Rosetta silent file (secondary structure, phi, psi, omega in degrees, C-alpha in Angstrom):
SEQUENCE: MSDKYHDTVAASSVTTDDGQVKAAVEKILAEHKQENMNQDVYRFLFNTIDLTTLNSTDSNQSVAAFVERVNAFDEEYPQLKNVAAICVYPNFAEIVRTVLDVSDVDIACVSGGFPSSQTFVEVKLAETALAVAGGADEIDIVLNVGNFLDGDYEAVCDEISELKDSCRGATLKVILETGALKTAAGIRAASVLAMYSGADFLKTSTGKGYPGASLEAAYVMAQCIKEYYEKNGRMIGFKAAGGVATTEDAVAYYTIIKEVLGEAWLTNDYFRLGASRLANNLLSDILGEETKFF
SCORE:     score description
SCORE:     0.000 S_00000001
   1 L     0.000  137.076  178.331    2.259   13.101   76.693 S_00000001
   2 L  -128.933  114.991  170.067    3.562    9.764   77.958 S_00000001
   3 L  -150.200  179.211 -174.089    2.242    6.417   76.792 S_00000001
   4 H   -64.654  -26.928 -178.980    3.905    3.415   75.187 S_00000001
   5 H   -73.386  -51.229  178.326    3.559    4.917   71.711 S_00000001
   6 H   -65.283  -35.803  179.415    5.135    8.283   72.531 S_00000001
   7 H   -65.680  -38.286  178.719    7.736    6.536   74.707 S_00000001
   8 H   -64.647  -41.947  176.724    8.748    4.262   71.817 S_00000001
   9 H   -63.698  -45.078 -177.588    9.212    7.270   69.554 S_00000001
  10 H   -63.893  -26.272 -179.185   11.137    9.123   72.275 S_00000001
  11 L   -74.449  -12.582  179.346   13.456    6.126   72.699 S_00000001
  12 L   -71.650  139.104  177.865   14.714    6.538   69.127 S_00000001
  13 L  -103.430    8.447  177.525   18.144    8.121   68.801 S_00000001
  14 L   -65.324  136.356 -175.299   17.721    9.000   65.109 S_00000001
  15 L   -62.525  140.291  174.434   18.459   12.694   64.585 S_00000001
  16 L  -114.919   14.102  178.447   15.552   15.120   64.334 S_00000001
  17 L   -86.449  110.186 -175.374   17.752   18.103   63.466 S_00000001
  18 H   -61.158  -34.185  178.354   16.740   19.139   59.939 S_00000001
  19 H   -66.115  -42.332  177.461   20.041   20.927   59.379 S_00000001
  20 H   -63.400  -40.873  179.941   22.032   17.817   60.301 S_00000001
  21 H   -62.437  -47.537  179.970   19.888   15.708   57.992 S_00000001
  22 H   -59.867  -44.077 -179.690   20.397   18.079   55.063 S_00000001
  23 H   -65.423  -39.572 -179.892   24.168   18.171   55.643 S_00000001
  24 H   -64.631  -42.177  178.612   24.367   14.374   55.914 S_00000001
  25 H   -63.542  -46.281 -179.876   22.474   13.916   52.626 S_00000001
  26 H   -60.389  -39.757 -179.862   24.687   16.437   50.826 S_00000001
  27 H   -66.016  -45.838  179.520   27.831   14.700   52.122 S_00000001
  28 H   -60.479  -46.590 -177.528   26.677   11.220   51.043 S_00000001
  29 H   -67.325  -40.015  179.869   25.733   12.402   47.561 S_00000001
  30 H   -63.379  -36.171 -175.204   28.930   14.419   47.097 S_00000001
  31 H   -87.439  -28.064 -167.648   31.083   11.446   48.070 S_00000001
  32 H  -128.899  -16.506 -173.186   29.221    8.513   46.518 S_00000001
  33 L   -62.897  -43.319 -174.503   26.562    9.424   43.946 S_00000001
  34 H   -61.310  -36.032 -179.104   28.857    9.672   40.941 S_00000001
  35 H   -67.248  -19.411 -179.758   30.272    6.175   41.458 S_00000001
  36 H   -94.743   -0.275  177.744   26.719    4.806   41.227 S_00000001
  37 L   -84.621   73.821 -177.311   25.967    6.440   37.873 S_00000001
  38 L  -147.541  166.964 -173.891   26.659    3.260   35.913 S_00000001
  39 H   -60.054  -39.425 -178.916   24.950    0.533   33.897 S_00000001
  40 H   -62.246  -42.488  179.482   24.903   -2.080   36.669 S_00000001
  41 H   -68.500  -41.860  179.175   23.069    0.287   38.994 S_00000001
  42 H   -58.922  -43.670  179.836   20.649    1.398   36.253 S_00000001
  43 H   -64.636  -41.683  176.466   19.738   -2.225   35.531 S_00000001
  44 H   -60.726  -46.603 -176.719   19.241   -2.933   39.206 S_00000001
  45 H   -62.770  -36.994  177.367   17.068    0.147   39.633 S_00000001
  46 H   -58.364  -38.277 -178.761   14.843   -0.822   36.729 S_00000001
  47 L   -77.099   -0.595  176.346   14.140   -4.086   38.562 S_00000001
  48 L  -105.202    0.590 -174.168   13.026   -2.154   41.675 S_00000001
  49 E   -76.399  130.954  164.111   10.266   -0.169   39.953 S_00000001
  50 E   -91.613   97.979 -176.728    6.642   -0.490   41.010 S_00000001
  51 E   -69.714  120.523 -161.694    5.234    0.459   37.599 S_00000001
  52 E  -119.990  134.094  166.169    2.224    2.530   38.529 S_00000001
  53 L  -131.429  113.159 -178.949   -1.069    3.636   37.014 S_00000001
  54 L  -135.337   70.358 -175.663   -3.346    5.495   39.447 S_00000001
  55 L  -118.599  152.578  175.023   -5.582    7.649   37.288 S_00000001
  56 L   -63.574  -23.870 -177.686   -9.263    8.527   37.362 S_00000001
  57 L   -88.408   -1.970  178.302   -9.359    7.363   33.740 S_00000001
  58 L   -57.611  142.275  178.304   -8.073    3.835   34.514 S_00000001
  59 L  -144.570  170.476  176.506  -10.408    1.119   33.235 S_00000001
  60 H   -54.212  -41.974 -177.238  -10.352   -2.649   32.802 S_00000001
  61 H   -68.615  -45.733 -177.740   -9.248   -2.114   29.223 S_00000001
  62 H   -68.864  -37.437  179.056   -6.512    0.432   29.963 S_00000001
  63 H   -68.986  -39.596  176.666   -5.108   -1.569   32.881 S_00000001
  64 H   -60.095  -42.708  178.747   -5.075   -4.759   30.788 S_00000001
  65 H   -64.937  -37.939  177.538   -3.119   -2.910   28.082 S_00000001
  66 H   -60.285  -45.247 -179.903   -0.733   -1.590   30.754 S_00000001
  67 H   -66.851  -37.512 -179.663   -0.087   -5.141   31.968 S_00000001
  68 H   -61.360  -31.475  176.541    0.422   -6.408   28.416 S_00000001
  69 H   -65.269  -37.005  177.457    3.364   -4.011   28.051 S_00000001
  70 H   -66.744  -41.122  174.648    4.999   -5.684   31.058 S_00000001
  71 H   -59.297  -45.787 -176.850    4.391   -9.084   29.461 S_00000001
  72 H   -65.825  -30.499 -179.227    5.869   -7.835   26.184 S_00000001
  73 H   -58.877  -41.321  179.879    8.945   -6.458   27.952 S_00000001
  74 H   -59.039  -37.192 -178.394   10.029   -9.985   28.881 S_00000001
  75 H   -78.411  -38.315 -174.382    9.917  -11.010   25.226 S_00000001
  76 H   -83.583  -26.322 -178.516   11.528   -7.883   23.756 S_00000001
  77 L  -130.891   62.747 -176.288   14.284   -7.421   26.358 S_00000001
  78 L   -63.407  -17.598 -179.567   15.148  -10.910   27.636 S_00000001
  79 L   -78.996  -10.958 -178.238   18.587   -9.639   28.703 S_00000001
  80 L  -112.647  146.718  171.436   17.010   -7.335   31.317 S_00000001
  81 L   -74.739  145.475 -177.345   15.123   -8.100   34.522 S_00000001
  82 L   -75.590  179.602  173.730   11.547   -6.819   34.457 S_00000001
  83 L   -63.613  164.930 -178.393    9.978   -4.300   36.829 S_00000001
  84 L   -77.756  -39.420 -174.789    9.364   -5.439   40.413 S_00000001
  85 E  -158.009  161.616  170.143    5.603   -4.929   40.494 S_00000001
  86 E  -108.269  125.571 -176.553    2.578   -3.393   38.819 S_00000001
  87 E  -111.522  123.198 -174.964    0.763   -0.967   41.142 S_00000001
  88 E  -139.746  172.193  170.780   -2.938   -0.254   40.571 S_00000001
  89 L   -66.988  153.209 -171.491   -6.138    0.628   42.392 S_00000001
  90 H   -63.135  -27.002 -179.838   -7.565   -2.377   44.310 S_00000001
  91 H   -70.455   -8.662  179.281  -10.536   -2.896   41.997 S_00000001
  92 H  -104.041    4.237 -178.280   -8.065   -3.821   39.231 S_00000001
  93 H   -56.510  -43.438 -176.526   -6.182   -6.550   41.127 S_00000001
  94 H   -68.111  -35.543  176.882   -8.166   -9.301   39.427 S_00000001
  95 H   -63.248  -46.661  179.916   -7.590   -7.820   35.962 S_00000001
  96 H   -62.260  -44.424 -179.873   -3.836   -7.692   36.562 S_00000001
  97 H   -60.583  -37.284 -178.842   -3.833  -11.246   37.925 S_00000001
  98 H   -71.417  -40.448 -172.351   -5.714  -12.474   34.852 S_00000001
  99 H   -88.551  -30.269 -173.337   -3.567  -10.703   32.250 S_00000001
 100 L   -69.182  122.948  179.826   -0.100  -10.888   33.854 S_00000001
 101 L  -103.870   -9.910 -172.766    1.990  -13.713   32.400 S_00000001
 102 L   -91.521  121.232 -171.118    5.313  -12.830   34.030 S_00000001
 103 L   -74.398  -25.532 -175.017    5.948  -14.853   37.165 S_00000001
 104 L   -98.631   16.415  174.005    8.532  -12.588   38.820 S_00000001
 105 L  -109.823  124.003 -178.523    6.436   -9.394   38.735 S_00000001
 106 E   -84.038  165.017  174.721    4.254   -8.808   41.797 S_00000001
 107 E  -108.726  118.740  177.625    0.826   -7.186   41.962 S_00000001
 108 E  -111.937  140.786  176.129    0.644   -4.167   44.269 S_00000001
 109 E  -128.447  135.184  167.150   -2.555   -2.321   45.162 S_00000001
 110 E   -73.504  149.121 -176.449   -3.061    0.962   46.939 S_00000001
 111 L  -157.081 -179.418  176.114   -5.713    0.585   49.617 S_00000001
 112 L    71.498   38.547  179.390   -7.162    2.009   52.806 S_00000001
 113 L    74.637   31.649  177.459   -8.817    5.073   51.320 S_00000001
 114 L   -57.462  139.998    1.922   -5.813    6.028   49.189 S_00000001
 115 L   -96.468   -2.115 -172.968   -4.569    8.749   48.872 S_00000001
 116 L   -91.449  -21.591 -172.983   -6.158   10.609   51.809 S_00000001
 117 L    63.312   21.719 -177.163   -6.743    7.685   54.204 S_00000001
 118 L  -104.767   84.638  170.955  -10.005    9.449   55.051 S_00000001
 119 L  -160.934  178.360 -178.846  -12.725    6.834   55.301 S_00000001
 120 L   -65.037  141.757  177.146  -14.136    4.364   57.828 S_00000001
 121 H   -55.768  -37.870 -179.537  -11.670    1.829   59.200 S_00000001
 122 H   -61.848  -36.360  177.859  -14.167   -0.879   58.237 S_00000001
 123 H   -68.392  -41.787  178.733  -14.010    0.302   54.620 S_00000001
 124 H   -60.750  -43.480 -179.051  -10.209    0.279   54.679 S_00000001
 125 H   -66.255  -42.977 -179.841  -10.163   -3.277   56.022 S_00000001
 126 H   -65.804  -42.955  179.931  -12.698   -4.501   53.489 S_00000001
 127 H   -60.238  -43.186 -179.979  -10.895   -2.801   50.597 S_00000001
 128 H   -65.348  -46.646  179.695   -7.605   -4.390   51.643 S_00000001
 129 H   -61.896  -39.646  179.442   -9.109   -7.862   52.073 S_00000001
 130 H   -67.668  -37.627  177.750  -10.819   -7.618   48.666 S_00000001
 131 H   -63.570  -43.918  179.495   -7.577   -6.529   46.992 S_00000001
 132 H   -65.912  -41.709  177.540   -5.720   -9.502   48.465 S_00000001
 133 H   -62.381  -32.178  179.762   -8.561  -11.847   47.476 S_00000001
 134 H   -78.329   -9.594  175.829   -8.338  -10.418   43.951 S_00000001
 135 L   125.399    3.612 -178.501   -4.660  -11.307   43.701 S_00000001
 136 L   -68.257  132.110  173.707   -2.627   -8.521   45.312 S_00000001
 137 L   -90.506  -24.120 -175.128    0.786   -9.596   46.614 S_00000001
 138 E  -138.278  143.597  179.964    1.469   -6.182   48.123 S_00000001
 139 E  -125.076  126.894  177.573   -0.717   -3.513   49.722 S_00000001
 140 E  -108.424  111.072  179.193    0.232    0.178   49.920 S_00000001
 141 E  -112.068  162.235  178.022   -1.740    2.077   52.583 S_00000001
 142 E  -105.384  126.972  173.080   -1.479    5.657   53.844 S_00000001
 143 L   -55.028  142.307 -179.799   -0.785    6.312   57.507 S_00000001
 144 L   -72.834   91.826 -173.639   -3.645    8.292   59.053 S_00000001
 145 H   -64.997  -35.628  178.526   -1.872   11.656   58.965 S_00000001
 146 H   -59.544  -50.364  177.704   -4.770   13.491   60.634 S_00000001
 147 H   -62.744  -38.667  179.759   -4.656   11.259   63.723 S_00000001
 148 H   -61.511  -47.397 -178.040   -0.865   11.422   63.681 S_00000001
 149 H   -68.037  -25.861  174.295   -0.800   15.229   63.674 S_00000001
 150 L   -75.886   -8.919 -177.471   -3.358   15.247   66.508 S_00000001
 151 L    82.922    9.885 -179.957   -0.909   13.138   68.531 S_00000001
 152 L   -86.904   70.673 -175.674   -3.315   10.183   68.646 S_00000001
 153 H   -65.519  -31.285  179.465   -0.564    7.643   68.077 S_00000001
 154 H   -61.724  -45.103  179.144   -2.635    4.799   69.526 S_00000001
 155 H   -63.374  -41.028  178.232   -5.292    5.227   66.810 S_00000001
 156 H   -58.499  -48.500 -175.928   -2.583    5.396   64.128 S_00000001
 157 H   -70.426  -40.576  179.505   -0.966    2.179   65.340 S_00000001
 158 H   -60.613  -41.124 -179.031   -4.193    0.258   65.911 S_00000001
 159 H   -65.393  -44.627  179.076   -5.294    0.999   62.354 S_00000001
 160 H   -62.103  -42.493  179.665   -2.005   -0.152   60.811 S_00000001
 161 H   -61.640  -42.185  178.714   -2.080   -3.334   62.910 S_00000001
 162 H   -65.112  -40.925  179.161   -5.623   -4.122   61.800 S_00000001
 163 H   -68.004  -33.815  175.481   -4.734   -3.501   58.160 S_00000001
 164 H   -61.231  -42.722  177.399   -1.695   -5.744   58.531 S_00000001
 165 H   -62.968  -39.261 -179.124   -4.021   -8.534   59.688 S_00000001
 166 H   -67.595  -22.119  178.271   -6.320   -7.830   56.734 S_00000001
 167 L   -71.869  -18.977 -172.878   -3.346   -8.300   54.379 S_00000001
 168 L    53.931 -113.884 -177.469   -3.018  -11.936   55.438 S_00000001
 169 L   -91.010   -2.380 -175.294    0.185  -12.971   53.678 S_00000001
 170 L   -74.380  150.791  176.695    0.586   -9.872   51.510 S_00000001
 171 E   -70.716  134.481  179.548    3.406   -7.385   52.044 S_00000001
 172 E  -106.725  117.269  173.493    2.262   -4.171   53.764 S_00000001
 173 E  -103.022  128.661  179.390    3.811   -0.891   52.652 S_00000001
 174 E  -106.895  118.919  179.983    2.911    2.106   54.837 S_00000001
 175 E   -86.017  121.650 -176.912    2.997    5.495   53.111 S_00000001
 176 L   -83.903  -17.605 -172.849    4.043    8.205   55.563 S_00000001
 177 L    52.925   62.161 -173.066    3.133   11.144   53.282 S_00000001
 178 H   -61.260  -26.932  177.870    6.401   12.803   54.256 S_00000001
 179 H   -65.290  -25.374  176.639    5.502   16.013   52.396 S_00000001
 180 H   -87.312  -26.529 -179.766    2.703   16.576   54.928 S_00000001
 181 H   -79.311  -33.326  169.365    4.884   15.648   57.917 S_00000001
 182 L    71.760  -51.308 -171.683    7.574   18.125   56.773 S_00000001
 183 L  -101.738  160.379  175.183   10.157   17.764   59.567 S_00000001
 184 H   -60.326  -36.461  179.491   12.701   15.116   60.482 S_00000001
 185 H   -63.087  -44.675  178.880   10.972   14.820   63.867 S_00000001
 186 H   -65.759  -41.619 -178.748    7.620   14.047   62.254 S_00000001
 187 H   -67.604  -39.309  177.070    9.124   11.597   59.772 S_00000001
 188 H   -61.915  -47.760 -178.073   11.033    9.795   62.534 S_00000001
 189 H   -61.031  -45.615 -179.958    7.913    9.441   64.689 S_00000001
 190 H   -64.086  -39.577  178.977    5.793    8.151   61.793 S_00000001
 191 H   -61.766  -48.340 -178.715    8.516    5.701   60.744 S_00000001
 192 H   -61.705  -47.045 -178.600    8.871    4.265   64.244 S_00000001
 193 H   -62.481  -43.040 -178.768    5.112    3.897   64.753 S_00000001
 194 H   -63.442  -44.093 -178.192    4.593    2.226   61.356 S_00000001
 195 H   -66.100  -43.072 -179.366    7.361   -0.322   61.879 S_00000001
 196 H   -71.328  -12.527  178.238    6.258   -1.238   65.390 S_00000001
 197 L   -97.558    0.639  173.672    2.697   -1.688   64.065 S_00000001
 198 L   114.787    3.956  178.401    3.692   -4.285   61.466 S_00000001
 199 L   -58.310  138.753  172.964    4.792   -2.402   58.334 S_00000001
 200 L   -93.619  -24.501  178.857    6.970   -4.468   56.004 S_00000001
 201 E  -137.832  147.323  164.381    7.997   -1.363   54.024 S_00000001
 202 E  -104.588  132.610 -178.910    8.129    2.350   54.698 S_00000001
 203 E  -123.077  142.007 -173.281    7.112    4.434   51.685 S_00000001
 204 L   -68.509  -54.624 -160.830    7.612    8.172   51.340 S_00000001
 205 L  -150.461  162.813  173.198    4.583    9.553   49.547 S_00000001
 206 L   -86.384  -25.728 -172.451    1.383    9.079   47.588 S_00000001
 207 L    78.663    9.694 -177.685    2.434   11.539   44.897 S_00000001
 208 L  -123.805  110.054  168.457   -1.047   13.062   45.236 S_00000001
 209 L    89.243  -20.025  178.563   -1.618   16.490   46.755 S_00000001
 210 L  -129.557  162.243  174.269    1.572   16.899   48.812 S_00000001
 211 L   -54.053  141.572 -176.457    5.250   17.217   47.943 S_00000001
 212 L   -79.839 -150.196 -177.347    6.576   13.793   46.940 S_00000001
 213 L   -61.087  148.125  170.614    9.684   11.958   48.002 S_00000001
 214 L  -134.569  152.706 -179.268   12.703   13.891   49.269 S_00000001
 215 H   -67.386  -31.646  177.731   16.229   12.683   49.914 S_00000001
 216 H   -66.173  -43.114  176.258   16.098   14.136   53.425 S_00000001
 217 H   -62.098  -42.954  179.349   12.982   12.087   54.214 S_00000001
 218 H   -59.077  -41.355 -179.482   14.658    8.997   52.746 S_00000001
 219 H   -62.578  -47.157 -179.895   17.700    9.537   54.970 S_00000001
 220 H   -63.552  -45.407  179.539   15.606    9.796   58.153 S_00000001
 221 H   -60.763  -42.334  179.428   13.493    6.774   57.186 S_00000001
 222 H   -64.502  -40.091  177.409   16.624    4.735   56.402 S_00000001
 223 H   -63.811  -38.557  177.339   18.161    5.649   59.755 S_00000001
 224 H   -65.775  -41.499  178.003   14.947    4.544   61.493 S_00000001
 225 H   -61.854  -42.232  179.066   14.956    1.267   59.550 S_00000001
 226 H   -62.240  -47.959  179.962   18.585    0.689   60.560 S_00000001
 227 H   -61.646  -43.218  179.268   17.874    1.382   64.231 S_00000001
 228 H   -61.884  -42.461  179.376   14.790   -0.865   64.170 S_00000001
 229 H   -62.825  -42.550 -179.199   16.799   -3.697   62.604 S_00000001
 230 H   -65.229  -31.879 -179.312   19.534   -3.357   65.219 S_00000001
 231 H   -84.108  -34.741 -168.449   16.937   -3.519   68.030 S_00000001
 232 H  -121.291  -12.354  177.557   14.588   -6.175   66.590 S_00000001
 233 L    74.333   13.414  179.909   16.443   -8.119   63.887 S_00000001
 234 L  -112.466  125.613  179.086   13.691   -7.542   61.285 S_00000001
 235 L   -81.118  126.720  176.714   14.553   -5.955   57.955 S_00000001
 236 L  -108.235  136.531 -179.684   12.029   -3.329   56.813 S_00000001
 237 E   -80.246  167.049  177.887   11.984   -2.244   53.176 S_00000001
 238 E  -128.719  135.478  176.631   12.135    1.296   51.795 S_00000001
 239 E  -132.951  125.683  173.206   10.160    2.725   48.878 S_00000001
 240 E   -97.331  133.093  179.228   10.534    6.191   47.382 S_00000001
 241 E  -150.302  151.424  179.799    7.526    7.468   45.436 S_00000001
 242 L    96.897   90.101  175.299    6.226   10.782   44.186 S_00000001
 243 L    88.280    6.452  176.506    8.346   12.674   41.695 S_00000001
 244 L   -85.031   94.701 -168.039   11.119   10.105   41.224 S_00000001
 245 L  -116.563  -30.571 -174.366   11.287   10.536   37.458 S_00000001
 246 L  -106.340  161.866  176.036   14.885   10.657   36.205 S_00000001
 247 H   -57.626  -42.565 -179.323   17.768    8.216   36.314 S_00000001
 248 H   -62.999  -40.639  175.140   19.710   10.712   38.419 S_00000001
 249 H   -56.093  -50.018 -176.155   16.810   10.931   40.918 S_00000001
 250 H   -61.738  -42.514  179.948   16.740    7.152   41.227 S_00000001
 251 H   -64.411  -35.635  178.899   20.505    6.888   41.702 S_00000001
 252 H   -62.067  -44.216  177.790   20.371    9.492   44.475 S_00000001
 253 H   -66.381  -40.884  175.952   17.884    7.371   46.466 S_00000001
 254 H   -56.051  -44.734 -176.900   19.934    4.249   45.767 S_00000001
 255 H   -63.896  -42.351  177.940   23.014    6.032   47.102 S_00000001
 256 H   -60.946  -48.639 -177.758   21.295    7.065   50.347 S_00000001
 257 H   -64.987  -41.821  179.571   20.014    3.538   50.995 S_00000001
 258 H   -61.347  -44.326 -175.677   23.343    1.923   50.120 S_00000001
 259 H   -76.284  -32.592 -179.108   25.324    4.198   52.429 S_00000001
 260 H   -85.950  -44.172 -171.663   22.899    4.114   55.383 S_00000001
 261 H  -103.740  -26.272  175.888   21.594    0.540   55.227 S_00000001
 262 L    93.526  178.511 -172.222   24.213   -1.327   53.202 S_00000001
 263 H   -59.425  -30.914 -176.390   24.272   -4.018   50.537 S_00000001
 264 H   -60.118  -27.200 -179.812   21.662   -6.235   52.221 S_00000001
 265 H   -87.784   -2.584 -176.778   18.963   -3.708   51.283 S_00000001
 266 L   -91.168   62.815  175.475   20.009   -3.569   47.629 S_00000001
 267 L  -146.876  152.716 -178.038   17.458   -6.096   46.412 S_00000001
 268 L   -74.134    1.016  169.557   13.906   -5.483   45.245 S_00000001
 269 L   -74.136  -22.333 -175.221   12.708   -7.358   48.330 S_00000001
 270 L  -131.426   -2.185 -179.856   13.758   -4.310   50.375 S_00000001
 271 E  -137.965  124.488 -179.760   14.183   -1.409   47.941 S_00000001
 272 E  -137.593  155.584  173.402   11.516   -0.070   45.606 S_00000001
 273 E  -127.348  121.301  177.680   10.824    2.988   43.508 S_00000001
 274 E   -89.723  120.967 -171.744    7.211    3.915   42.770 S_00000001
 275 E  -158.544  154.430  169.813    7.083    5.499   39.356 S_00000001
 276 L  -116.766  -34.662 -178.246    5.270    5.917   36.090 S_00000001
 277 L   -91.387  -25.160 -172.169    7.821    7.988   34.127 S_00000001
 278 H   -61.521  -36.349 -174.220   11.045    6.535   35.530 S_00000001
 279 H   -56.544  -48.289 -179.332   10.874    3.214   33.649 S_00000001
 280 H   -66.840  -36.253  179.380   11.286    4.785   30.196 S_00000001
 281 H   -67.233  -43.910  176.600   14.026    7.130   31.404 S_00000001
 282 H   -64.084  -43.699 -179.371   16.037    4.318   32.962 S_00000001
 283 H   -60.637  -39.876  178.188   15.467    2.119   29.919 S_00000001
 284 H   -61.581  -41.933 -179.418   16.737    4.888   27.656 S_00000001
 285 H   -73.317  -29.355  176.622   19.933    5.181   29.697 S_00000001
 286 H   -71.583  -41.211 -175.116   20.408    1.403   29.770 S_00000001
 287 H   -88.031  -14.871  178.009   19.926    1.037   25.993 S_00000001
 288 L    79.707   15.830  176.199   21.767    4.227   25.070 S_00000001
 289 L  -154.680  152.920 -177.739   18.898    5.681   23.042 S_00000001
 290 L   -61.241  125.443 -175.963   15.571    7.320   23.787 S_00000001
 291 L  -132.045  127.617  176.686   13.045    4.559   24.438 S_00000001
 292 L  -120.340   73.211 -175.334    9.351    4.939   25.217 S_00000001
 293 L   -79.371  -40.985 -175.569    8.361    1.346   25.814 S_00000001
 294 L   -96.891    0.000    0.000    5.811    1.862   28.596 S_00000001
């Protein structure tokens, strides 16, 4: 098939050889991961966390209590930077905005029929607009994997572009659901399409129903981000989510991004980790004792 969407993907020189990707990841980690297992990196990584609650049992009361822990963190650990954002379902944006007292923590909402992306485009647009109106600074949507796998790249791109418009000024993170895409070729194509459609961040996974983040997916996504930056001069962020639970996991993703993209991406404006368990594990390693604050 030849159209501008497929041609744009085909123009990418990022490797689609899964064996090469695996070898490259192993080499980077063998050479550089250990040097990043240190307190400075742990503290940085804590400040990149999108602290997440996405449960069927979430309620106004439980989300308010969740936010209060983030408020309390500032008072109890003034020597540490707080998490980057609180990530919730869109109907809780207003609750988070009301309860959150910490100025440097953003409000992120999943939207667009999360986690399946299976609903009417009109519903996705309305949900996104309502989340932003309720106070969301960031919107995490799922790429329409069904349309993508059918090869209908135009529909995939049109939807992302429309959702970007619906975000108004909010940051748009596009979840590729890399566990469903499986191959380097699929991840490269999805990355390219999302960026050219207006994504501000590429995110690995929903953490719901498919394998979560993988270092191989992160490597391919980072290479695509690098290539896009070299061609267009726009920095796109990277977010790993789905199963990133331990300090060692987090450092591995940090190492990939540092080696592929460089120091400019080592800020929470361009590097995020979506997690619910990671915060306590990182905090324990920073403080030197088991800590269950969140």
